CSV table of C-alpha atoms in Angstrom, one decimal:
chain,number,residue,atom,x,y,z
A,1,UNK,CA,14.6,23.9,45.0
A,2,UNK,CA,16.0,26.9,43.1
A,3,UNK,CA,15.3,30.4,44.1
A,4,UNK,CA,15.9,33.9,42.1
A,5,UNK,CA,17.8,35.1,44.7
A,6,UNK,CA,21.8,34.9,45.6
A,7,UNK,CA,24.0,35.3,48.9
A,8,UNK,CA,22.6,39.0,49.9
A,9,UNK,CA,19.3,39.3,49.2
A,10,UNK,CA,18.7,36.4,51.2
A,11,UNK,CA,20.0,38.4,54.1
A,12,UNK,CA,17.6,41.2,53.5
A,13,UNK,CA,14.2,39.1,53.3
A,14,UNK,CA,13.1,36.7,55.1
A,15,UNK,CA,13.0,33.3,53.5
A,16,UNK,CA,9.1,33.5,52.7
A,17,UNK,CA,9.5,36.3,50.5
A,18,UNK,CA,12.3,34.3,48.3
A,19,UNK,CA,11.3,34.0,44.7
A,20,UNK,CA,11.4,30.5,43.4
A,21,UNK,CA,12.6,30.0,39.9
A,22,UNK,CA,9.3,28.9,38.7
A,23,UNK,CA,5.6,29.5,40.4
A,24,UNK,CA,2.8,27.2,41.3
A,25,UNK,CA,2.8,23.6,42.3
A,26,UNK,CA,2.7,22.0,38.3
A,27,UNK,CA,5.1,18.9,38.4
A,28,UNK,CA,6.7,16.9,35.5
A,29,UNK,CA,5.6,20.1,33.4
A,30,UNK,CA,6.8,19.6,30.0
A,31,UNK,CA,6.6,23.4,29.1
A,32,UNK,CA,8.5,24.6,32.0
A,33,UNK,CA,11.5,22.0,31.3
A,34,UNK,CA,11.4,23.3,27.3
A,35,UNK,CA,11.5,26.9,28.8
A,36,UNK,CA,14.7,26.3,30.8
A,37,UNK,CA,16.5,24.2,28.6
A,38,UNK,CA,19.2,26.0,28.9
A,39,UNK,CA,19.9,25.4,32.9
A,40,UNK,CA,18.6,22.0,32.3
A,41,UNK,CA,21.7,21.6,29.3
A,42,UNK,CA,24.2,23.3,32.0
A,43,UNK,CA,23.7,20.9,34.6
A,44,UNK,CA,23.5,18.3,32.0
A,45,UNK,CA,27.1,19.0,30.7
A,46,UNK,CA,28.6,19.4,34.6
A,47,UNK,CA,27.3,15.8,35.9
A,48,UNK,CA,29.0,14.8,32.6
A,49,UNK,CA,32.3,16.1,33.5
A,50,UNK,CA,31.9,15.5,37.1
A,51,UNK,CA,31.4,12.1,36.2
A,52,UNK,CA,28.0,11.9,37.8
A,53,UNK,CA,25.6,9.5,36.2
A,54,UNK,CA,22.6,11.6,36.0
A,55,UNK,CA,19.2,9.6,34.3
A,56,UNK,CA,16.8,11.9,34.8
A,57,UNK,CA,16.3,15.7,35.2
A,58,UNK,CA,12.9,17.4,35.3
A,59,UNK,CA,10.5,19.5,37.2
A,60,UNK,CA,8.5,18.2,40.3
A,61,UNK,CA,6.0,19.2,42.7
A,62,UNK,CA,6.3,22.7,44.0
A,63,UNK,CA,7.8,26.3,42.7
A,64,UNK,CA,11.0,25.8,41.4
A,65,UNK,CA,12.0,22.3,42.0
A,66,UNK,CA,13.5,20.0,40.0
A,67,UNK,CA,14.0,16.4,40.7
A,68,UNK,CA,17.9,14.8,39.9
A,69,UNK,CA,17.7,10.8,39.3
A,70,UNK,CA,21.6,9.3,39.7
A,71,UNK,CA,22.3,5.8,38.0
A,72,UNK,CA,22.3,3.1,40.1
A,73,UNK,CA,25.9,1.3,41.5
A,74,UNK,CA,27.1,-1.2,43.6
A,75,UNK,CA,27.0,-0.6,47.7
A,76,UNK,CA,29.8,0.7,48.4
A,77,UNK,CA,31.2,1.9,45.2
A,78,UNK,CA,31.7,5.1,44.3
A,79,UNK,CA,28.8,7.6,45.2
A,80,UNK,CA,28.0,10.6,43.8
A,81,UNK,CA,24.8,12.1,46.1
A,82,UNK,CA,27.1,14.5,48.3
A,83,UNK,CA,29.1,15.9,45.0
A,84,UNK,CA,25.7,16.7,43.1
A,85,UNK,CA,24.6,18.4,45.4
A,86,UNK,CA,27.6,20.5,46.6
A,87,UNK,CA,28.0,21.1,42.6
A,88,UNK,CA,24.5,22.5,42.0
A,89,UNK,CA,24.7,24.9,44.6
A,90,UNK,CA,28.2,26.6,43.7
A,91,UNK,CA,26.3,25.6,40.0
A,92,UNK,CA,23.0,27.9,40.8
A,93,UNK,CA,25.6,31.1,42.6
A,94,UNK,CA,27.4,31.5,39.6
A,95,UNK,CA,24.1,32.0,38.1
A,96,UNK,CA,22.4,34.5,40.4
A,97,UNK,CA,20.3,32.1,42.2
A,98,UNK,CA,20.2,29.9,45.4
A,99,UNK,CA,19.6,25.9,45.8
A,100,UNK,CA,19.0,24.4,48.6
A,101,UNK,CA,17.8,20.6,49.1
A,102,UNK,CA,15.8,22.0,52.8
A,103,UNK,CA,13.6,19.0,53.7
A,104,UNK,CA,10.6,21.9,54.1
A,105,UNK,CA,11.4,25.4,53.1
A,106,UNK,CA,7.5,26.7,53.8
A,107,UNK,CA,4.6,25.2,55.2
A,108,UNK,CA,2.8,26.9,52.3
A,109,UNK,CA,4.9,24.2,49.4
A,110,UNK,CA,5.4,20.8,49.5
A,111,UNK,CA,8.4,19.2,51.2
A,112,UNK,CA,11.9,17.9,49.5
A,113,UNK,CA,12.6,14.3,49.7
A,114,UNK,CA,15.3,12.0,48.8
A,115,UNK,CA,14.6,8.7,47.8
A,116,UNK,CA,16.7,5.6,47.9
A,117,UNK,CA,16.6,2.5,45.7
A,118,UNK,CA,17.8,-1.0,46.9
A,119,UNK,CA,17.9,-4.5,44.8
A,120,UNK,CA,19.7,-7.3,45.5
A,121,UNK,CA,20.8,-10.1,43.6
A,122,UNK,CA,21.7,-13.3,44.3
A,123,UNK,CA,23.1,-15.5,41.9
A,124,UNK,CA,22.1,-13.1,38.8
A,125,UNK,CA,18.6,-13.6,40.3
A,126,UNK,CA,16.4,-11.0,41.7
A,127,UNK,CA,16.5,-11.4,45.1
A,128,UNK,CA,13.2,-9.9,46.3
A,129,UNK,CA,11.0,-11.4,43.4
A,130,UNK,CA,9.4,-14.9,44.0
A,131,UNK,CA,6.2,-14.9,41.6
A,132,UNK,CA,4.6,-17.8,44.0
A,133,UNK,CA,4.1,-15.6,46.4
A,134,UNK,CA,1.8,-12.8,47.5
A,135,UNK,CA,2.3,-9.9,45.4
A,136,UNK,CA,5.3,-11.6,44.2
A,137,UNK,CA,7.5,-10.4,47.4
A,138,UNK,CA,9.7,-13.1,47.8
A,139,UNK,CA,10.5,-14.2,51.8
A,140,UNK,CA,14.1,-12.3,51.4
A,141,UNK,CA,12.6,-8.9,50.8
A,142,UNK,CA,10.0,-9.3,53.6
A,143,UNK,CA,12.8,-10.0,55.9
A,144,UNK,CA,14.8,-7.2,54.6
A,145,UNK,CA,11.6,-5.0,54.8
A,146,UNK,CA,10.3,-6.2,58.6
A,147,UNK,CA,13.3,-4.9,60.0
A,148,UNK,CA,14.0,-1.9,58.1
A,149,UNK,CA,10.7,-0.8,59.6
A,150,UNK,CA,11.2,-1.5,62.9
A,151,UNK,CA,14.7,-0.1,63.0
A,152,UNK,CA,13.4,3.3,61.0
A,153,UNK,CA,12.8,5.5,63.9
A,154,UNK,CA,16.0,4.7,65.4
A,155,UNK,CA,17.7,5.4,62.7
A,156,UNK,CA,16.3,8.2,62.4
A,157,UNK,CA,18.8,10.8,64.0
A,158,UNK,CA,20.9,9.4,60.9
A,159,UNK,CA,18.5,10.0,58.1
A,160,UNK,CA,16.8,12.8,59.2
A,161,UNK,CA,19.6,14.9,60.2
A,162,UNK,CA,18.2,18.5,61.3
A,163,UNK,CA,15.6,20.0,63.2
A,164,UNK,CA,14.3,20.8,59.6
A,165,UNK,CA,14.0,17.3,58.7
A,166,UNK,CA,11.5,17.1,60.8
A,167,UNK,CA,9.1,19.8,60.0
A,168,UNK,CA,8.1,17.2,56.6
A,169,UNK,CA,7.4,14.2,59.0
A,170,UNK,CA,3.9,15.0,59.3
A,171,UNK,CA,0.4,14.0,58.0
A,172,UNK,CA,-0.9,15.5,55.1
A,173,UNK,CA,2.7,17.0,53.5
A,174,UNK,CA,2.5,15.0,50.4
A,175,UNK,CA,4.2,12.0,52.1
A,176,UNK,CA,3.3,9.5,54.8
A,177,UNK,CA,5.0,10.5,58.6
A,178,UNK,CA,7.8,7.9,57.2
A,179,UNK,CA,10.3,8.9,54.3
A,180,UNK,CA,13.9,10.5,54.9
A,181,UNK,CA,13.9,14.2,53.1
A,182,UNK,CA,16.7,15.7,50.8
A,183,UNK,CA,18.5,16.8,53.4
A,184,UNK,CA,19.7,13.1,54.1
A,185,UNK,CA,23.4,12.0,53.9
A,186,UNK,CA,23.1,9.9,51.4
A,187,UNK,CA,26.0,7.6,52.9
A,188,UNK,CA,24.3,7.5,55.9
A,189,UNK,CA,21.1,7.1,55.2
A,190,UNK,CA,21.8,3.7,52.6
A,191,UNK,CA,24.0,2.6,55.3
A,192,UNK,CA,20.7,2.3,57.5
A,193,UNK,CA,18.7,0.8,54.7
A,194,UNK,CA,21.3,-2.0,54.1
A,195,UNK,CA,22.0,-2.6,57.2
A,196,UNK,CA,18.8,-3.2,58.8
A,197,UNK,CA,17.6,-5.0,55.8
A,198,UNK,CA,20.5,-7.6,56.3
A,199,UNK,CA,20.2,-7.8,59.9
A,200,UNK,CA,16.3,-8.8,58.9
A,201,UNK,CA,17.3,-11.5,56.3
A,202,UNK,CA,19.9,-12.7,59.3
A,203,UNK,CA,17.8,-13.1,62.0
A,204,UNK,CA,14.3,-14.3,59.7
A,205,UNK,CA,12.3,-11.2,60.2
A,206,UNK,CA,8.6,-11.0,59.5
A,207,UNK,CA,6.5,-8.2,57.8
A,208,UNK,CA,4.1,-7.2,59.7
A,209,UNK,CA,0.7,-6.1,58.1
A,210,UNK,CA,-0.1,-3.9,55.6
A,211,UNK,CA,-2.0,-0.8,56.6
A,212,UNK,CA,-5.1,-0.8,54.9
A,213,UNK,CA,-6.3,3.3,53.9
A,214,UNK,CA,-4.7,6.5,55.3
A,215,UNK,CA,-1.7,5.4,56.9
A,216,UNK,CA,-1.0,9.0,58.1
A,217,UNK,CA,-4.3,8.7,59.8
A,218,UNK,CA,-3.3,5.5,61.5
A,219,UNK,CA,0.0,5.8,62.5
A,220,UNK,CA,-0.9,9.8,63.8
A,221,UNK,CA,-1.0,8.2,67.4
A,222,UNK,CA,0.5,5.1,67.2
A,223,UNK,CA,4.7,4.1,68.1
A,224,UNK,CA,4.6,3.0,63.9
A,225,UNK,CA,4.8,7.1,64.0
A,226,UNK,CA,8.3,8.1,63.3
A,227,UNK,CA,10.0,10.8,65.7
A,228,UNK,CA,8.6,14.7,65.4
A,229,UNK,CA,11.8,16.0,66.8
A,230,UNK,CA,15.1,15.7,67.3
């Protein structure tokens, strides 16, 4: 999230009178990335020399944020989160503005979150496809799934990080009371995903049912209900 604003008059306001770049909740706005083409070209031309693998760039949900989509690589090759993120903040100073990747800035805007993508082959094969089977979910994936979920809250003092983290984990934010926020250590965080996920496959984990309708609503009062502190 990008704010008009730089190092001091941060310290004269209080943070819910910051300016954001841009105003009003529009996502994937087309017009607003043509207006700032020229940031977007910047940070374009950085990841480039930083070696980042950026594959997508463009405006999300909320004032002023923008959504960063890194190419994919192998676990435990070389990773890229922590850099792109320390690089568009020293980026957004020497431009006279602020960036911060806050899980939940204001109650008012939607939250930040940080998504993680994990596929596994086997063989050249996709791992987790099996078109026999419901929804094409092969058994490998529910495993890795079943215990990814019931190891999520515990891992939750890694992948939710800071008492901020937690201010998104609630129903009604624009995400179910589940998903890690932007704030994640990225190294962490996929360490938790893996690692669960094999420990599933290894010891023949099942998936439990599917939640059928507001699974905020459902899991409100329920232990399926991640942690609201830390």
């Amino acid at each position: 999230m990008l704010f008009k604003e730089n190092a001091d008059t941060i310290e004269e306001k209080p943070f819910d009178k910051w300016v954001p770049l841009t105003r009003g909740p529009f996502g994937y706005s087309i017009a607003r990335s043509v207006a700032h083409q020229e940031l977007f070209g910047e940070i374009l031309v950085l990841c480039d020399k930083a070696r980042i693998p950026l594959i997508a760039l463009h405006f999300e949900t909320g004032p002023g944020v923008i959504e960063a989509s890194l190419h994919y690589c192998v676990a435990g090759g070389r990773g890229s989160s922590i850099a792109f993120k320390s690089m568009i903040k020293a980026w957004a100073q020497t431009r006279g503005m602020m960036a911060t990747f806050m899980a939940k800035v204001s109650e008012k805007w939607p939250g930040r979150s940080g998504h993680i993508h994990i596929s596994v082959a086997s063989d050249g094969d996709n791992a987790f496809h099996d078109r026999d089977r419901f929804r094409s979910i092969s058994k490998q994936m529910s495993q890795f799934i079943g215990r990814q979920l019931k190891y999520m809250s515990v891992f939750c003092v890694l992948a939710a990080p800071n008492f901020n983290s937690y201010k998104r984990l609630v129903p009604g934010c624009w995400a179910p009371a589940c998903p890690i926020g932007a704030d994640m250590n990225p190294y962490l965080a996929l360490s938790c995903a893996i690692g669960s996920g094999i420990l599933g496959i290894e010891e023949d984990a099942a998936l439990r049912a599917s939640i059928v309708g507001d699974a905020s609503e459902k899991t409100c009062h329920t232990s399926a209900r991640l942690p609201q502190s830390t």
